[in-house]
Coordinates of C-alpha atoms and ligand atoms in Angstrom, one line a residue:
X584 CA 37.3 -10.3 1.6
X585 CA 36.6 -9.6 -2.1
X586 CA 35.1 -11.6 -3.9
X587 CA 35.8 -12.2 -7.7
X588 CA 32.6 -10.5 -8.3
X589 CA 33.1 -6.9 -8.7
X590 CA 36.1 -6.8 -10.2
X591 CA 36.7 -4.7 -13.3
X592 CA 36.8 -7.6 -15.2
X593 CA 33.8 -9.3 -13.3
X594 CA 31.6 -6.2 -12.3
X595 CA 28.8 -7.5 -9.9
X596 CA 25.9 -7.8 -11.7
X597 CA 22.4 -6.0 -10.6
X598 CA 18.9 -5.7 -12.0
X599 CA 16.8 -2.9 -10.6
X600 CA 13.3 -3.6 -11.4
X601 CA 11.7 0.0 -11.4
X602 CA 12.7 3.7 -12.6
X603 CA 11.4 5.4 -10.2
X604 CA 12.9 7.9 -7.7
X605 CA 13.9 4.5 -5.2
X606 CA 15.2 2.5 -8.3
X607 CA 17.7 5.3 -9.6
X608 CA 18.7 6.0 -5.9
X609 CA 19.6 2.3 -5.4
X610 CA 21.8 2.6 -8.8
X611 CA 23.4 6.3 -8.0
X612 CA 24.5 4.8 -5.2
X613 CA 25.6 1.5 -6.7
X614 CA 27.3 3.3 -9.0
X615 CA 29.5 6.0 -7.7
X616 CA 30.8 3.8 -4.5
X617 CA 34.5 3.0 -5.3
X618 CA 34.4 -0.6 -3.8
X619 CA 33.2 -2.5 -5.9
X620 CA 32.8 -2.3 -9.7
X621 CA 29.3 -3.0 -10.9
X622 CA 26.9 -3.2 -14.0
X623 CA 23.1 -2.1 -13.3
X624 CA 20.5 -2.8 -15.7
X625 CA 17.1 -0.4 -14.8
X626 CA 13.8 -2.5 -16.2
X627 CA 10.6 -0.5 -16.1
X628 CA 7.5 -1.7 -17.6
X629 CA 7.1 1.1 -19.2
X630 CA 8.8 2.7 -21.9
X631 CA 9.3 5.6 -20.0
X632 CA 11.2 6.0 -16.8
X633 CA 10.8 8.0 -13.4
X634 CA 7.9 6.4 -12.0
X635 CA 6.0 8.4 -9.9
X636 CA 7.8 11.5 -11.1
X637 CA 6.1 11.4 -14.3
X638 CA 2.7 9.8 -13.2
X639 CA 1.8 10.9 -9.8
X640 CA 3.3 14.1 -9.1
X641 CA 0.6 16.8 -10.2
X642 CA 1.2 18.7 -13.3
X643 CA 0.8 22.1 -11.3
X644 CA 4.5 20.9 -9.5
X645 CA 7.0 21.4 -11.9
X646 CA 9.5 22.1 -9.4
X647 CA 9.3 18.6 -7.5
X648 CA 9.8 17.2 -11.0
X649 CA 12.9 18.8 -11.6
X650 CA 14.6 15.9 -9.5
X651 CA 14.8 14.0 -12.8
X652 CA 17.8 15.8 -13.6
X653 CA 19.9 14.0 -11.0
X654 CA 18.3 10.4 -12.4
X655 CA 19.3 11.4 -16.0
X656 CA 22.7 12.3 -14.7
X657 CA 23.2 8.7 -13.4
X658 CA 21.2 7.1 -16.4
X659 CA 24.6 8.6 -18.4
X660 CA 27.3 7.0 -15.6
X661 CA 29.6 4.0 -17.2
X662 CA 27.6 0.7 -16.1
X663 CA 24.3 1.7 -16.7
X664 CA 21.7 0.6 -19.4
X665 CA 17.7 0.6 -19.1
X666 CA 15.6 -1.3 -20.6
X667 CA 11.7 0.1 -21.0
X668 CA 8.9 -2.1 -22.0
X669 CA 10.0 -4.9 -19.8
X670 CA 7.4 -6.3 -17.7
X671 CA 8.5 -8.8 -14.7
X672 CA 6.7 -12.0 -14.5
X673 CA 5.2 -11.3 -18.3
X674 CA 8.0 -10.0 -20.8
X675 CA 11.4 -11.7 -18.3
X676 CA 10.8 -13.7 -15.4
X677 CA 12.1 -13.8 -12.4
X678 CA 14.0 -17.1 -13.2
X679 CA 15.9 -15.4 -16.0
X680 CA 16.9 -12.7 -13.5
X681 CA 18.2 -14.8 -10.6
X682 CA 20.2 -16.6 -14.1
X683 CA 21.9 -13.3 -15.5
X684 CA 22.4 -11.1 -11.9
X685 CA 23.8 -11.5 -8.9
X686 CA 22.0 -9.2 -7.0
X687 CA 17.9 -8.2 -8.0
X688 CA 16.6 -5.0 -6.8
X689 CA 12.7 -5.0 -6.5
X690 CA 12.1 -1.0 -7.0
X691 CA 8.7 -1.4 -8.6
X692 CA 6.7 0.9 -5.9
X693 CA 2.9 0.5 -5.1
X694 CA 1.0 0.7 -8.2
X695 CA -2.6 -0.7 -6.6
X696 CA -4.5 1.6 -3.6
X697 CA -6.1 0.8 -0.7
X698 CA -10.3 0.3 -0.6
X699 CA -12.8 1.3 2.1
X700 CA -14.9 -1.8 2.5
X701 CA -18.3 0.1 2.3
X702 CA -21.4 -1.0 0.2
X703 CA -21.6 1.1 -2.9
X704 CA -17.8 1.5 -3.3
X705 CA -18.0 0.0 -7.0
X706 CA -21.1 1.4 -8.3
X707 CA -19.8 3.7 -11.4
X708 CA -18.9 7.8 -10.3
X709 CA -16.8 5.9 -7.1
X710 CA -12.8 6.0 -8.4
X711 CA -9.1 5.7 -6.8
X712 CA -7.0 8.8 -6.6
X713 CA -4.4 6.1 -8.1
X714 CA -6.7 6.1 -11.1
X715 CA -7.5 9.8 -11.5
X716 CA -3.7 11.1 -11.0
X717 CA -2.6 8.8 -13.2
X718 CA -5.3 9.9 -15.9
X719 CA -4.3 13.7 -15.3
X720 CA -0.5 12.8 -15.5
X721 CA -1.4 10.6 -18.9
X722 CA -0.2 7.2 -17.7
X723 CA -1.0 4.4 -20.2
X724 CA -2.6 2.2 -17.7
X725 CA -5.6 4.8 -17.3
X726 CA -5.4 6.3 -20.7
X727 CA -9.2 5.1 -21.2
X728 CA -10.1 6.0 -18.1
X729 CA -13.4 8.4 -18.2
X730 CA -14.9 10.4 -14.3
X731 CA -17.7 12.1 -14.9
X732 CA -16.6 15.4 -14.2
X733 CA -20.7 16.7 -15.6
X734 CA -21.1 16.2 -11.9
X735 CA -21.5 19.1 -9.7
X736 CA -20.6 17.6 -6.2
X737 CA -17.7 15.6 -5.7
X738 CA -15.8 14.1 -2.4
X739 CA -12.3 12.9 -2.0
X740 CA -12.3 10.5 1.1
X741 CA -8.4 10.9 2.9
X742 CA -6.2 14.0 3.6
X743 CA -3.2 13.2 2.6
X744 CA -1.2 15.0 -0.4
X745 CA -2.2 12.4 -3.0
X746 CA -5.9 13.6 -1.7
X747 CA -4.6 17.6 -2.0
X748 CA -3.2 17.1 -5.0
X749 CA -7.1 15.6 -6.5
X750 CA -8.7 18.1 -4.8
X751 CA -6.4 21.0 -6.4
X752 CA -6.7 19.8 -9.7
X753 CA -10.8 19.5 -9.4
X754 CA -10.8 22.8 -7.9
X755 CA -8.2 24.9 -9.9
X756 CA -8.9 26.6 -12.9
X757 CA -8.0 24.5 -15.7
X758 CA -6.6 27.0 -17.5
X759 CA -3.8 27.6 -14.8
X760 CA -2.9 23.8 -15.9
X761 CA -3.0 25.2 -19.8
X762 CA 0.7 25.2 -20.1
X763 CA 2.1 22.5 -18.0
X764 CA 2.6 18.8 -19.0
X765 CA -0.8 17.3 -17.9
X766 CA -2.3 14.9 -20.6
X767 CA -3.9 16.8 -23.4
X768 CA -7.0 14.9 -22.8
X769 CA -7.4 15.8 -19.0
X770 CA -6.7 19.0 -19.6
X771 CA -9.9 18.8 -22.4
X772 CA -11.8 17.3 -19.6
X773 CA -11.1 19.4 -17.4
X774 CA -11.9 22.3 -19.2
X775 CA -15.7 21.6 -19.3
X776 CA -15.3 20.3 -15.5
X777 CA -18.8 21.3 -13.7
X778 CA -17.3 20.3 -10.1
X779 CA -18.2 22.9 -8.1
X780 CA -17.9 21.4 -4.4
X781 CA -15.8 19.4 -3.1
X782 CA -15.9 17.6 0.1
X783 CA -13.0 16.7 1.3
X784 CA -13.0 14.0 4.3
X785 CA -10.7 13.1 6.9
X786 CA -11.5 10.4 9.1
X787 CA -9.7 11.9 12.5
X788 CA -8.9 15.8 13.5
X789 CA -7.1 19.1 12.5
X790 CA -4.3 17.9 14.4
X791 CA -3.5 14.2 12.9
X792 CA -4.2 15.2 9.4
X793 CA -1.7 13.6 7.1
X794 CA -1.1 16.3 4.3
X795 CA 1.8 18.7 4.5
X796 CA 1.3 22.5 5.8
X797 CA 2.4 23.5 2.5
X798 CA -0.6 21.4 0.6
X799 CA -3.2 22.5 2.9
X800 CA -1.8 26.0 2.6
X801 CA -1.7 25.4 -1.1
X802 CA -5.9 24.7 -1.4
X803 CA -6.6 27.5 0.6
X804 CA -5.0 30.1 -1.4
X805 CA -6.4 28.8 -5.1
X806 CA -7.9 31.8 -6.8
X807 CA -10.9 29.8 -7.9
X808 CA -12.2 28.5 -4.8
X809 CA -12.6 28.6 -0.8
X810 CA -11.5 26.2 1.3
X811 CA -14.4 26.4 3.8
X812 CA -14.2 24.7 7.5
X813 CA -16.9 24.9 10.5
X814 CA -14.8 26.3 13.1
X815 CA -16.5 23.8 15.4
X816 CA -14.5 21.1 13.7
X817 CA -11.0 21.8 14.4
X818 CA -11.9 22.6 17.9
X819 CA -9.5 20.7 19.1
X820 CA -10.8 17.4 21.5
X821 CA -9.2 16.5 25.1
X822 CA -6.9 13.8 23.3
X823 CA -4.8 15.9 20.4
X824 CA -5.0 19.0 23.4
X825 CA -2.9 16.9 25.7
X826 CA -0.3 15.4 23.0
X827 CA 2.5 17.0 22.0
X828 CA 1.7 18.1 18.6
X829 CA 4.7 18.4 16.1
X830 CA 6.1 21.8 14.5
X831 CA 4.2 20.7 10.9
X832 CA 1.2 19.6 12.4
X833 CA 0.4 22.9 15.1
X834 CA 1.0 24.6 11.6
X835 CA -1.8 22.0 9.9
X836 CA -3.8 23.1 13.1
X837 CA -2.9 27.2 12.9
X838 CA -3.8 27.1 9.8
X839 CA -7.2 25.4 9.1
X840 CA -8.4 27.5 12.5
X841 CA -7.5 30.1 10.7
X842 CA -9.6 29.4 7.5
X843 CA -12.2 28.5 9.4
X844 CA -12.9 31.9 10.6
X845 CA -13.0 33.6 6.9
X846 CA -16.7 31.7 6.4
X847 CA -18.3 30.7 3.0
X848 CA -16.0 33.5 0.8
X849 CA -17.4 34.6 -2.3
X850 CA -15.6 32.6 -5.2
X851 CA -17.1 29.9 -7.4
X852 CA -16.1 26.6 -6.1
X853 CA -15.8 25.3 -3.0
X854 CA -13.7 23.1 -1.1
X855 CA -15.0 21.8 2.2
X856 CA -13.0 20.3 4.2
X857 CA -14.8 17.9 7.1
X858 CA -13.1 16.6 10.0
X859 CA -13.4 13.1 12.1
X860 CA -16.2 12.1 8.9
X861 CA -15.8 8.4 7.6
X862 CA -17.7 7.5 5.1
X863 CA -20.1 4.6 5.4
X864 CA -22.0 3.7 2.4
X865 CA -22.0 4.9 -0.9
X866 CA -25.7 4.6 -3.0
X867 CA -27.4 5.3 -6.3
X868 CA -29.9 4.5 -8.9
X869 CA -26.7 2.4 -11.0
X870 CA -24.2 5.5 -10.0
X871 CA -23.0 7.1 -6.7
X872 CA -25.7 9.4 -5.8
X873 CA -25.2 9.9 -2.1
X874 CA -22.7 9.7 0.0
X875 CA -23.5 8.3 3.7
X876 CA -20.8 9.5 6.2
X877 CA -20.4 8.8 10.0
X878 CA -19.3 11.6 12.7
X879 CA -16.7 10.3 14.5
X880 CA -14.8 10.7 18.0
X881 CA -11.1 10.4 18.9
X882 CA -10.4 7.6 21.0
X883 CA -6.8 6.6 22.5
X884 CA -5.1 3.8 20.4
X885 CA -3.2 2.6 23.6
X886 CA -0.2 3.3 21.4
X887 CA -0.1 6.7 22.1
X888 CA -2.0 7.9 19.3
X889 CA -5.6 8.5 18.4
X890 CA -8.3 6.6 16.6
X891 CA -11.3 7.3 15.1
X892 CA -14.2 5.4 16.0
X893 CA -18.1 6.7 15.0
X894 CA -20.4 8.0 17.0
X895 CA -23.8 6.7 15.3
X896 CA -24.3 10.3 13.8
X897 CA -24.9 10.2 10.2
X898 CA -25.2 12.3 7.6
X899 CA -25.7 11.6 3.7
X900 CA -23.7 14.3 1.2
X901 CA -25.5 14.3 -2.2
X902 CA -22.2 13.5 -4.3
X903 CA -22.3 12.3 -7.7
X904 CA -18.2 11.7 -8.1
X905 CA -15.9 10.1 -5.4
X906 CA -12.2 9.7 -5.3
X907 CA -10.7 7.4 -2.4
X908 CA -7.1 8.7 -1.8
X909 CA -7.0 6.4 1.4
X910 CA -3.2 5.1 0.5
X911 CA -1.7 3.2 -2.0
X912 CA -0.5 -0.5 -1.8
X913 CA 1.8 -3.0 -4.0
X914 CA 0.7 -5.8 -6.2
X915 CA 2.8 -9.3 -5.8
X916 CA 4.8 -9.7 -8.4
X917 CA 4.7 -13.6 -10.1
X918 CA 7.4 -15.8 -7.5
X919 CA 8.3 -12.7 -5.3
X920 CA 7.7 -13.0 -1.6
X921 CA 5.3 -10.9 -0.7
X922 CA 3.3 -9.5 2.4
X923 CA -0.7 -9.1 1.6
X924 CA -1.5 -7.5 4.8
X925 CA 1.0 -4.6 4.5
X926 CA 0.9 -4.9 0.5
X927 CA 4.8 -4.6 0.4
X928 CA 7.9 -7.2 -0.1
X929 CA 9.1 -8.5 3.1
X930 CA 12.6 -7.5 4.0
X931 CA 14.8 -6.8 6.8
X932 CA 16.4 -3.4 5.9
X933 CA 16.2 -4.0 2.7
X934 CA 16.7 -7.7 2.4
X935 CA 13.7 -9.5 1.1
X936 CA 12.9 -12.5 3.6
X937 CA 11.2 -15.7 1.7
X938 CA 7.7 -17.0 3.1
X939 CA 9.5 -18.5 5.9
X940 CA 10.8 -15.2 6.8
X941 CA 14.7 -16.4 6.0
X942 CA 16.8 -14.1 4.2
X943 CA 16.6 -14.9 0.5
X944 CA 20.1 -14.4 -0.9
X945 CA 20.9 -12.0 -3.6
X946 CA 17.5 -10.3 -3.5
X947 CA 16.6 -6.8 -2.3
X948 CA 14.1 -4.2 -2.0
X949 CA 13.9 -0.4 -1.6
X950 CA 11.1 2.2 -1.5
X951 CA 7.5 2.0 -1.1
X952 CA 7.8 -1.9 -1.9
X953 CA 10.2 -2.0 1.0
X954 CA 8.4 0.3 3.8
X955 CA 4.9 1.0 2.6
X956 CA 3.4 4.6 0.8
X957 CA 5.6 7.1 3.0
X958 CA 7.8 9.9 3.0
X959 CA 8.7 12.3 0.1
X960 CA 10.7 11.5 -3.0
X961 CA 13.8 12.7 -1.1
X962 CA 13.1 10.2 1.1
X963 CA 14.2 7.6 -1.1
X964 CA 17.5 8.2 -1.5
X965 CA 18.4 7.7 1.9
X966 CA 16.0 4.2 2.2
X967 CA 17.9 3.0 -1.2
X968 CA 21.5 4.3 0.2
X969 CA 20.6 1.8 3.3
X970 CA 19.7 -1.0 0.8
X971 CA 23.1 -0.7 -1.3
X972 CA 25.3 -1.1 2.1
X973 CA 23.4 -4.4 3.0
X974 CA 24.2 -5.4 -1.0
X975 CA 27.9 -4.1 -0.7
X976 CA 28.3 -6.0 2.6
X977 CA 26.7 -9.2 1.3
X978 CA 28.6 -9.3 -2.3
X979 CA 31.9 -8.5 0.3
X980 CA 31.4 -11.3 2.1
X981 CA 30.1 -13.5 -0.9
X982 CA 26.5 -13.9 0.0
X983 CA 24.7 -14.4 -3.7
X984 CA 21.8 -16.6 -4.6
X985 CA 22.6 -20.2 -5.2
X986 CA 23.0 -20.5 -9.0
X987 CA 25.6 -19.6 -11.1
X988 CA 25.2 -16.5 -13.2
X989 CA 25.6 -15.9 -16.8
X990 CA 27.9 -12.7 -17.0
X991 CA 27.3 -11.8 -20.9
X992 CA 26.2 -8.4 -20.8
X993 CA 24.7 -9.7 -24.0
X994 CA 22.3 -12.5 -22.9
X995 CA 19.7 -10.4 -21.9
X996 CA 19.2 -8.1 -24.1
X997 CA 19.5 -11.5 -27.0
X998 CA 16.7 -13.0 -24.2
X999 CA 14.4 -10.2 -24.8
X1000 CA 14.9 -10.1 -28.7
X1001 CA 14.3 -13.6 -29.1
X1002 CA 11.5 -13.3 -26.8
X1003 CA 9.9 -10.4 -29.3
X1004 CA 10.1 -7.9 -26.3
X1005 CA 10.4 -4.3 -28.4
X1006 CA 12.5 -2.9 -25.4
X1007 CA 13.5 0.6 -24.9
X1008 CA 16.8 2.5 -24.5
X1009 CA 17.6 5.1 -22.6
X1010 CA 18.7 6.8 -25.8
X1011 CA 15.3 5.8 -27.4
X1012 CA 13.3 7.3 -24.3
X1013 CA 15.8 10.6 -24.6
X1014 CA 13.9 10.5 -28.5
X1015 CA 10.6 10.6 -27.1
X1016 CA 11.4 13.6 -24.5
X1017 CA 12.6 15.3 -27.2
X1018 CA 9.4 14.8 -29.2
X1019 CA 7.1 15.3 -26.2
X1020 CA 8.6 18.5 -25.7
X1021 CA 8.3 19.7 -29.1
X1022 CA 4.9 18.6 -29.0
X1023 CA 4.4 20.7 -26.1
X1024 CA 6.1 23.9 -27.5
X1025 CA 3.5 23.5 -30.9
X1026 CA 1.0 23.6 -27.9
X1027 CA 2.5 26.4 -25.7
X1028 CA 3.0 23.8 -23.0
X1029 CA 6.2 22.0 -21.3
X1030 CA 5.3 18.7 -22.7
X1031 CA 3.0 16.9 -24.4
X1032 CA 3.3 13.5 -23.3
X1033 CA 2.9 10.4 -25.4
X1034 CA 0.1 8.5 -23.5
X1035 CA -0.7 5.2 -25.5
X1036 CA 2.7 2.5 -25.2
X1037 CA 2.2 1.8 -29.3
X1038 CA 2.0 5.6 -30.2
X1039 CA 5.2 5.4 -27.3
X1040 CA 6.7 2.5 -29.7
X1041 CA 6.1 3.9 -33.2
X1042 CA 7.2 7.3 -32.5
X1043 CA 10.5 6.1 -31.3
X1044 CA 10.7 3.1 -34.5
X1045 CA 9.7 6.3 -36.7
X1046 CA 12.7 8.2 -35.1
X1047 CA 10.5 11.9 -35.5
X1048 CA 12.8 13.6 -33.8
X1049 CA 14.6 15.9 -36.1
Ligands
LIG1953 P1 -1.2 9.2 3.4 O1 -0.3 10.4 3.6 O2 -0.9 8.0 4.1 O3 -2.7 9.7 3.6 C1 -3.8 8.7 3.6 C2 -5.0 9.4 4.2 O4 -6.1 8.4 4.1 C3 -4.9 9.8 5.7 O5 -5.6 11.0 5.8 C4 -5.6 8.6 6.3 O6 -6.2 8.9 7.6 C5 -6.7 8.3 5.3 N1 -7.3 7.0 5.5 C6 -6.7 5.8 5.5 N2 -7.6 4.8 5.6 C7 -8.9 5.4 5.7 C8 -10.2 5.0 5.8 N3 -10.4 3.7 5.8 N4 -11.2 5.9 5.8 C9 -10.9 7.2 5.7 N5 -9.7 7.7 5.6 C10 -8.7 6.8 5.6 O7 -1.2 8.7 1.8 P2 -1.2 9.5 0.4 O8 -2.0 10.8 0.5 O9 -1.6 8.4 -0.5 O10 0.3 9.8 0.2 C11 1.3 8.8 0.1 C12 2.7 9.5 0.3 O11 3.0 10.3 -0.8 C13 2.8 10.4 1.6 O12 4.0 10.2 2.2 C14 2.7 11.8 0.9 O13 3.2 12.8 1.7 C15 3.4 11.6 -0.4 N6 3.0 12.6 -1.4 C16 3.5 13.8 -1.3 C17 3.1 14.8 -2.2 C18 3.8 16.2 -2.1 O14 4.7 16.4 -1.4 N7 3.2 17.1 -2.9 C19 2.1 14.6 -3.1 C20 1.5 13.3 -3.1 C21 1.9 12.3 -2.2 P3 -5.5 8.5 8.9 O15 -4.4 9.5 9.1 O16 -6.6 8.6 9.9 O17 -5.0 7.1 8.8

């Protein structure tokens, strides 16, 4: 039965908190059913939407970013307004939400990373991947971030395509990057970059290796350095002979057996990848010196998987720069139910569950806050397509929060004003495209992105744009 909610005259109200690919999934889908009529305001912290489009996927992938076409496409459907330079739980809070929308979707993502545990892991030259994509990719939050790329040995612990996508951009040559949209000053960096080796460290085999065929495959053919394996490494062991290996990862296993057989190669960089290696402890005199890494064995996980587990053989790699790409994990947002041990929002397909583990009315979640770092952006739309039937279903059947709602499409944007929140349009952040792009045609690149919020702020207020 309908209820009066979702009327024309009543659409049914929803905040998505979070541009990203998962947050404009969720409000495509919103949007263009025909049951219901709704109203979706997007918040991202940020004046700048997209998420992980713009600050995670590597410059040297244009063609994955080209997905923000479909997003601008539903930023322009009736019913749809963002608002950039909101932060949750600092610039609105969660009260004023569950006041002004009768649905919340929590699309915010996993914006912290997972850490090793291992003595040394702060001492200076040790980063995240989170940290060091999202300097290349010019996100504000590491703007001021500085690695010490002087260094002429570096390792990236994890192999997974965050830790490809490190690796390639340590080991291309930067002036492959010259014309694409990384930040001005990585690119600067980059350009006087003295990395030279890069170890590249997985903690199990050739055959349970996380990245995609087309990543590894991706290393192997730079121009400006070898990918170099020890063919007694991805000699497969008893365990990964005997399973069933899938189609993508015999092609992980083809191919690094393959690599392994070409040697050192000639060119000026290396990348060396090392299997069933977990690093142990990390030392210096004040800044990662060495790096102490275990050889490990594949055990059963009586799950029907393997695990690593070490075998007391050490060796110490003399490393003066180290990324940890190990996985990314979400921060708890201020009165959100929240899971610290998987680092994501409780939920039962999509429905956030309260600390008590009951349904919490009215709330939602899709993305990596919903089912951990996993899957490609195309991934999302499906995940968020699941999330907006258990919304549709509940607002059928009238199953909201328990307040009442103030339905002025007015209030919130007067609630942010009188709060002295500067919040951003989507027309404003079409301004700054524009700009960023013009910027980036001055420099013979795609963009040049704004990377500071203020310089953000005052380019829009200054309306530059001609
Ligand atoms: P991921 O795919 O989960 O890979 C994490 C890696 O870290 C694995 O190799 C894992 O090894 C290793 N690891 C975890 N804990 C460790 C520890 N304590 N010590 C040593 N190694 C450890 O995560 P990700 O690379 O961050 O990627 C996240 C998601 O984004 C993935 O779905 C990925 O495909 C996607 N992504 C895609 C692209 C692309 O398509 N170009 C680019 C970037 C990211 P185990 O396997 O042994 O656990």
């Amino acid at each position: 039965m309908l209820t009066s909610k979702g009327t024309p005259g009543r659409p049914l109200r929803v905040a998505i908190i979070g541009s990203g690919p998962s947050g404009f999934y969720a409000a495509e889908s919103l949007l263009r059913q025909k049951e219901l009529s709704v109203a979706v305001d997007i918040f991202d912290r940020l004046p700048t939407p997209y998420g992980l489009v713009r600050g995670g996927v590597a410059p040297d992938h244009q063609k994955i970013k080209s997905v923000v076409i479909v997003y601008e496409k539903v930023a322009s459907l009736p019913g749809l307004r963002f608002f950039g330079n909101v932060k949750l739980g600092q610039d609105i809070q969660v009260g004023d939400l569950r006041r002004h929308y009768d649905q919340i979707v929590y699309a915010v993502g996993n914006e912290s990373d997972r850490r090793l545990s291992i003595p040394g892991e702060d001492l200076p030259g040790n980063h995240s991947a989170t940290a060091f994509v999202g300097w290349y990719n010019g996100h504000p939050d590491y703007r001021e971030q500085t690695f010490d790329l002087g260094q002429e040995n570096a390792a990236v612990i994890g192999i997974g395509n965050v830790a490809m996508d490190v690796t390639r951009i340590l080991a291309r040559d930067p002036a492959d990057l010259e014309k694409t949209d990384i930040a001005g000053h990585a690119l600067a960096a980059l350009k006087k970059s003295k990395v030279k080796t890069i170890y590249l460290l997985g903690r199990r085999g050739p055959a349970q290796a996380a990245y995609s065929p087309a990543e590894i495959n991706e290393i192997g053919e730079l121009q400006s350095s070898d990918l170099v394996i020890d063919p007694k490494e991805v000699e497969l062991d008893a365990l990964s002979r005997a399973a069933l290996l899938s189609p993508e990862d015999k092609k992980n296993v083809d191919y690094v057996t393959a690599r392994s057989k070409l040697g050192e190669g000639a060119k000026e960089k290396k990348v060396r990848l090392r299997f069933c290696s977990s690093p142990v402890e990390a030392s210096g005199n004040g800044r990662i010196e060495k790096l102490k890494i275990e050889k490990n064995k594949l055990i059963s996980d009586g799950k029907g998987g393997v695990k690593a587990v070490g075998t007391g053989v050490y060796e110490t790699l003399p490393v003066g720069l180290v990324f940890r790409s190990v996985g990314y994990r979400g921060i708890p947002i201020p009165n959100v139910p929240f899971d610290d041990k998987g680092g994501k929002i409780p939920n039962a397909q999509g429905r956030v569950l309260d600390a008590s583990g009951q349904i919490l009315p009215g709330e939602y979640v899709v993305g990596w806050a919903k089912r951990g770092p996993s899957g490609l952006i195309g991934t999302n739309r499906a995940d968020s397509v699941a999330t907006v039937k258990a919304m549709l279903e509940d607002a059928a059947a009238g199953r909201f929060g328990g307040g009442s709602v103030n339905a002025d499409d007015e209030a919130v944007p007067g609630l942010l004003t009188q709060s002295g929140i500067r919040f951003v349009s989507f027309n404003d952040w079409k301004c700054l495209d524009r700009l960023e792009v013009q910027r980036g045609a001055q420099a013979g690149k795609i963009r040049e992105k704004f990377t500071r919020i203020p310089e953000m702020l005052s380019a829009i207020s200054a309306k530059l744009v001609s």
